[in-house]
Tab-separated table of C-alpha atoms in Angstrom:
chain	number	residue	atom	x	y	z
A	6	UNK	CA	-58.338	-31.963	24.275
A	7	UNK	CA	-60.803	-34.269	26.040
A	8	UNK	CA	-59.390	-37.294	24.186
A	9	UNK	CA	-55.831	-36.248	24.977
A	10	UNK	CA	-56.571	-35.886	28.688
A	11	UNK	CA	-58.344	-39.252	28.775
A	12	UNK	CA	-55.241	-40.858	27.267
A	13	UNK	CA	-52.956	-38.991	29.672
A	14	UNK	CA	-55.019	-40.094	32.663
A	15	UNK	CA	-54.755	-43.712	31.523
A	16	UNK	CA	-50.972	-43.268	31.184
A	17	UNK	CA	-50.646	-41.634	34.613
A	18	UNK	CA	-49.777	-38.194	33.202
A	19	UNK	CA	-51.316	-34.986	34.627
A	20	UNK	CA	-54.032	-33.242	32.596
A	21	UNK	CA	-53.309	-30.560	30.019
A	22	UNK	CA	-54.683	-27.046	30.509
A	23	UNK	CA	-55.917	-24.895	27.638
A	24	UNK	CA	-53.591	-22.107	26.508
A	25	UNK	CA	-55.166	-19.574	24.162
A	26	UNK	CA	-51.770	-18.318	22.930
A	27	UNK	CA	-50.767	-21.852	21.931
A	28	UNK	CA	-54.159	-22.283	20.241
A	29	UNK	CA	-53.610	-19.099	18.240
A	30	UNK	CA	-50.197	-20.355	17.110
A	31	UNK	CA	-51.719	-23.725	16.215
A	32	UNK	CA	-54.459	-22.034	14.190
A	33	UNK	CA	-51.974	-19.988	12.179
A	34	UNK	CA	-50.075	-23.147	11.283
A	35	UNK	CA	-53.248	-25.110	10.509
A	36	UNK	CA	-54.397	-22.426	8.083
A	37	UNK	CA	-50.980	-22.627	6.416
A	38	UNK	CA	-51.372	-26.421	6.089
A	39	UNK	CA	-54.787	-25.909	4.467
A	40	UNK	CA	-53.243	-23.452	2.010
A	41	UNK	CA	-50.350	-25.807	1.205
A	42	UNK	CA	-52.302	-29.075	0.982
A	43	UNK	CA	-49.641	-31.568	2.134
A	44	UNK	CA	-49.123	-31.234	5.905
A	45	UNK	CA	-45.787	-30.388	7.515
A	46	UNK	CA	-44.416	-28.893	10.716
A	47	UNK	CA	-42.737	-25.975	8.960
A	48	UNK	CA	-42.996	-24.609	5.441
A	49	UNK	CA	-40.436	-22.463	3.598
A	50	UNK	CA	-40.456	-18.966	5.046
A	51	UNK	CA	-42.605	-19.993	8.020
A	52	UNK	CA	-41.563	-19.419	11.638
A	53	UNK	CA	-40.638	-22.419	13.785
A	54	UNK	CA	-43.173	-23.735	16.301
A	55	UNK	CA	-41.345	-22.042	19.197
A	56	UNK	CA	-41.313	-18.729	17.330
A	57	UNK	CA	-44.994	-19.026	16.375
A	58	UNK	CA	-45.965	-19.726	19.988
A	59	UNK	CA	-43.688	-17.051	21.401
A	60	UNK	CA	-45.040	-14.357	19.106
A	61	UNK	CA	-48.643	-15.144	20.085
A	62	UNK	CA	-47.745	-14.595	23.742
A	63	UNK	CA	-47.091	-18.094	25.107
A	64	UNK	CA	-44.428	-18.500	27.809
A	65	UNK	CA	-42.666	-21.855	27.924
A	66	UNK	CA	-39.350	-23.658	28.207
A	67	UNK	CA	-40.430	-26.806	26.320
A	68	UNK	CA	-42.695	-27.091	23.281
A	69	UNK	CA	-43.783	-29.925	20.970
A	70	UNK	CA	-46.183	-30.147	18.045
A	71	UNK	CA	-48.458	-32.703	16.424
A	72	UNK	CA	-50.092	-32.279	13.012
A	73	UNK	CA	-52.557	-34.510	11.154
A	74	UNK	CA	-55.357	-34.844	8.614
A	75	UNK	CA	-58.402	-36.945	9.491
A	76	UNK	CA	-62.132	-37.333	9.012
A	77	UNK	CA	-63.035	-36.798	12.684
A	78	UNK	CA	-61.352	-35.657	15.908
A	79	UNK	CA	-61.408	-39.265	17.121
A	80	UNK	CA	-59.603	-40.421	13.973
A	81	UNK	CA	-56.952	-37.728	14.385
A	82	UNK	CA	-56.458	-38.693	18.030
A	83	UNK	CA	-56.145	-42.344	17.021
A	84	UNK	CA	-53.510	-41.449	14.396
A	85	UNK	CA	-51.451	-39.648	17.029
A	86	UNK	CA	-51.820	-42.508	19.526
A	87	UNK	CA	-50.508	-44.996	16.945
A	88	UNK	CA	-47.498	-42.903	15.911
A	89	UNK	CA	-44.641	-43.155	18.400
A	90	UNK	CA	-43.423	-39.555	18.162
A	91	UNK	CA	-46.915	-38.056	18.240
A	92	UNK	CA	-47.958	-40.328	21.120
A	93	UNK	CA	-44.888	-39.318	23.130
A	94	UNK	CA	-45.671	-35.633	22.558
A	95	UNK	CA	-49.267	-36.038	23.698
A	96	UNK	CA	-48.483	-38.152	26.768
A	97	UNK	CA	-45.301	-36.338	27.805
A	98	UNK	CA	-45.706	-35.783	31.587
A	99	UNK	CA	-43.475	-32.702	31.378
A	100	UNK	CA	-45.927	-30.666	29.294
A	101	UNK	CA	-48.885	-29.070	31.058
A	102	UNK	CA	-50.478	-26.728	28.512
A	103	UNK	CA	-51.953	-27.230	25.071
A	104	UNK	CA	-53.613	-25.376	22.236
A	105	UNK	CA	-55.432	-27.224	19.450
A	106	UNK	CA	-56.699	-25.913	16.126
A	107	UNK	CA	-58.894	-27.781	13.657
A	108	UNK	CA	-59.912	-26.453	10.232
A	109	UNK	CA	-62.319	-28.198	7.857
A	110	UNK	CA	-61.239	-28.157	4.201
A	111	UNK	CA	-61.457	-30.471	1.183
A	112	UNK	CA	-63.795	-32.815	3.066
A	113	UNK	CA	-61.325	-33.509	5.889
A	114	UNK	CA	-60.063	-31.903	9.090
A	115	UNK	CA	-56.610	-30.366	9.303
A	116	UNK	CA	-55.351	-30.335	12.897
A	117	UNK	CA	-52.432	-28.995	14.909
A	118	UNK	CA	-51.707	-29.565	18.582
A	119	UNK	CA	-49.062	-27.448	20.338
A	120	UNK	CA	-48.015	-28.863	23.734
A	121	UNK	CA	-45.803	-26.891	26.105
A	122	UNK	CA	-44.435	-26.691	29.613
A	123	UNK	CA	-45.647	-23.312	30.796
A	124	UNK	CA	-43.419	-20.751	32.467
A	125	UNK	CA	-44.678	-17.985	34.739
A	126	UNK	CA	-44.375	-14.530	33.208
A	127	UNK	CA	-42.366	-12.328	35.578
A	128	UNK	CA	-41.401	-8.662	35.425
A	129	UNK	CA	-37.858	-7.527	36.215
A	130	UNK	CA	-38.954	-6.454	39.695
A	131	UNK	CA	-40.730	-9.781	40.316
A	132	UNK	CA	-37.641	-11.781	39.330
A	133	UNK	CA	-35.498	-9.714	41.676
A	134	UNK	CA	-38.044	-10.038	44.495
A	135	UNK	CA	-38.196	-13.834	44.185
A	136	UNK	CA	-34.402	-14.195	44.231
A	137	UNK	CA	-34.077	-11.679	47.069
A	138	UNK	CA	-36.563	-13.646	49.181
A	139	UNK	CA	-34.555	-16.834	48.705
A	140	UNK	CA	-31.330	-15.081	49.676
A	141	UNK	CA	-32.929	-13.293	52.634
A	142	UNK	CA	-33.965	-16.641	54.119
A	143	UNK	CA	-30.256	-17.379	54.630
A	144	UNK	CA	-29.906	-14.318	56.862
A	145	UNK	CA	-28.196	-12.077	54.297
A	146	UNK	CA	-29.467	-8.494	54.055
A	147	UNK	CA	-30.666	-7.349	50.602
A	148	UNK	CA	-29.531	-3.905	49.481
A	149	UNK	CA	-32.371	-1.670	48.286
A	150	UNK	CA	-30.558	-0.253	45.238
A	151	UNK	CA	-30.494	-2.777	42.376
A	152	UNK	CA	-28.857	-0.465	39.809
A	153	UNK	CA	-25.301	-1.811	40.083
A	154	UNK	CA	-26.491	-5.423	40.110
A	155	UNK	CA	-28.620	-4.780	37.027
A	156	UNK	CA	-25.599	-3.335	35.221
A	157	UNK	CA	-23.506	-6.334	36.270
A	158	UNK	CA	-26.255	-8.638	34.991
A	159	UNK	CA	-25.832	-7.248	31.476
A	160	UNK	CA	-22.115	-8.106	31.489
A	161	UNK	CA	-20.680	-11.561	30.866
A	162	UNK	CA	-17.994	-11.007	33.486
A	163	UNK	CA	-16.363	-8.269	35.539
A	164	UNK	CA	-18.056	-5.334	37.259
A	165	UNK	CA	-19.398	-2.002	35.992
A	166	UNK	CA	-17.309	0.953	37.065
A	167	UNK	CA	-18.921	2.980	39.854
A	168	UNK	CA	-16.689	5.536	41.527
A	169	UNK	CA	-16.617	5.367	45.310
A	170	UNK	CA	-18.881	2.315	45.487
A	171	UNK	CA	-17.905	-0.649	47.640
A	172	UNK	CA	-16.846	-3.528	45.425
A	173	UNK	CA	-18.531	-6.902	45.975
A	174	UNK	CA	-16.495	-9.853	47.157
A	175	UNK	CA	-18.202	-12.215	44.722
A	176	UNK	CA	-20.513	-11.948	41.690
A	177	UNK	CA	-22.678	-14.808	40.438
A	178	UNK	CA	-24.689	-14.712	37.213
A	179	UNK	CA	-27.116	-17.266	35.834
A	180	UNK	CA	-30.316	-17.648	33.847
A	181	UNK	CA	-33.174	-20.096	34.072
A	182	UNK	CA	-36.841	-20.435	33.153
A	183	UNK	CA	-37.915	-20.131	36.781
A	184	UNK	CA	-36.621	-18.488	39.930
A	185	UNK	CA	-37.888	-20.897	42.576
A	186	UNK	CA	-34.445	-22.154	43.585
A	187	UNK	CA	-30.973	-20.674	43.859
A	188	UNK	CA	-28.076	-22.238	41.940
A	189	UNK	CA	-26.091	-24.642	44.122
A	190	UNK	CA	-22.975	-22.487	43.797
A	191	UNK	CA	-24.837	-19.495	45.287
A	192	UNK	CA	-26.539	-21.568	47.975
A	193	UNK	CA	-23.156	-22.946	49.028
A	194	UNK	CA	-21.676	-19.451	49.256
A	195	UNK	CA	-24.585	-18.219	51.369
A	196	UNK	CA	-24.264	-21.242	53.658
A	197	UNK	CA	-20.591	-20.419	54.266
A	198	UNK	CA	-21.577	-17.471	56.462
A	199	UNK	CA	-18.945	-15.196	54.858
A	200	UNK	CA	-21.413	-12.654	53.476
A	201	UNK	CA	-23.641	-10.113	55.187
A	202	UNK	CA	-25.191	-8.215	52.278
A	203	UNK	CA	-26.305	-8.890	48.706
A	204	UNK	CA	-27.604	-6.926	45.737
A	205	UNK	CA	-29.890	-8.579	43.184
A	206	UNK	CA	-30.359	-7.412	39.601
A	207	UNK	CA	-32.218	-8.889	36.632
A	208	UNK	CA	-31.806	-8.167	32.906
A	209	UNK	CA	-32.615	-9.565	29.476
A	210	UNK	CA	-31.351	-13.157	29.010
A	211	UNK	CA	-28.341	-13.703	26.776
A	212	UNK	CA	-28.298	-16.381	24.090
A	213	UNK	CA	-31.632	-17.829	25.197
A	214	UNK	CA	-32.460	-18.830	21.617
A	215	UNK	CA	-35.775	-18.469	19.855
A	216	UNK	CA	-38.701	-17.399	22.002
A	217	UNK	CA	-38.249	-19.739	24.957
A	218	UNK	CA	-38.843	-17.927	28.248
A	219	UNK	CA	-35.765	-17.370	30.427
A	220	UNK	CA	-34.703	-14.942	33.138
A	221	UNK	CA	-31.171	-13.697	33.819
A	222	UNK	CA	-29.937	-12.603	37.244
A	223	UNK	CA	-26.779	-11.254	38.856
A	224	UNK	CA	-26.172	-11.444	42.601
A	225	UNK	CA	-23.442	-9.358	44.193
A	226	UNK	CA	-22.249	-10.612	47.580
A	227	UNK	CA	-20.605	-8.340	50.167
């Protein structure tokens, strides 16, 4: 990790921070490489790197992996620096977390480095609160009851049936790995001044693929 961060500093990339979940995933793969002998990124029947990292508890929307055999950590680092793909993974300015694993066997070191762009882990209520705060800054009142919006979130289109309830004028659904900004389509609608109230609901993402972290939201505008 020290060698990687020295190389990143020289390349103008921000430092990597240690992620124990990524390290656990890297260790599992390194032990598999030791058992197999020849190194590889994925063996028959083995989970992919994103699945390995996701199941150990890492949260990310980008992940890359380096593997190697060498006599010393410095030799392994040098191998990665002189291989274009491995060098790009290590120096990628978009990744900010890493977990390394090194296992000694057969007189050499087997190594795996899992690099990722970390994503904040948010609960359903936290996702809704972040989106609500962004909407509230536009002057739109947020309805306290999120039940209808949560039901709408789980649908690809249309609205859940709720007898006697006021129907929204517009529904917007989206999913992303972070909730720091509103989609442009929603921001434009809020800027139009046509809406006075909104309901925000979050649910499980649809079609996110693998174990990449994503959040899904529905906003009902009234």
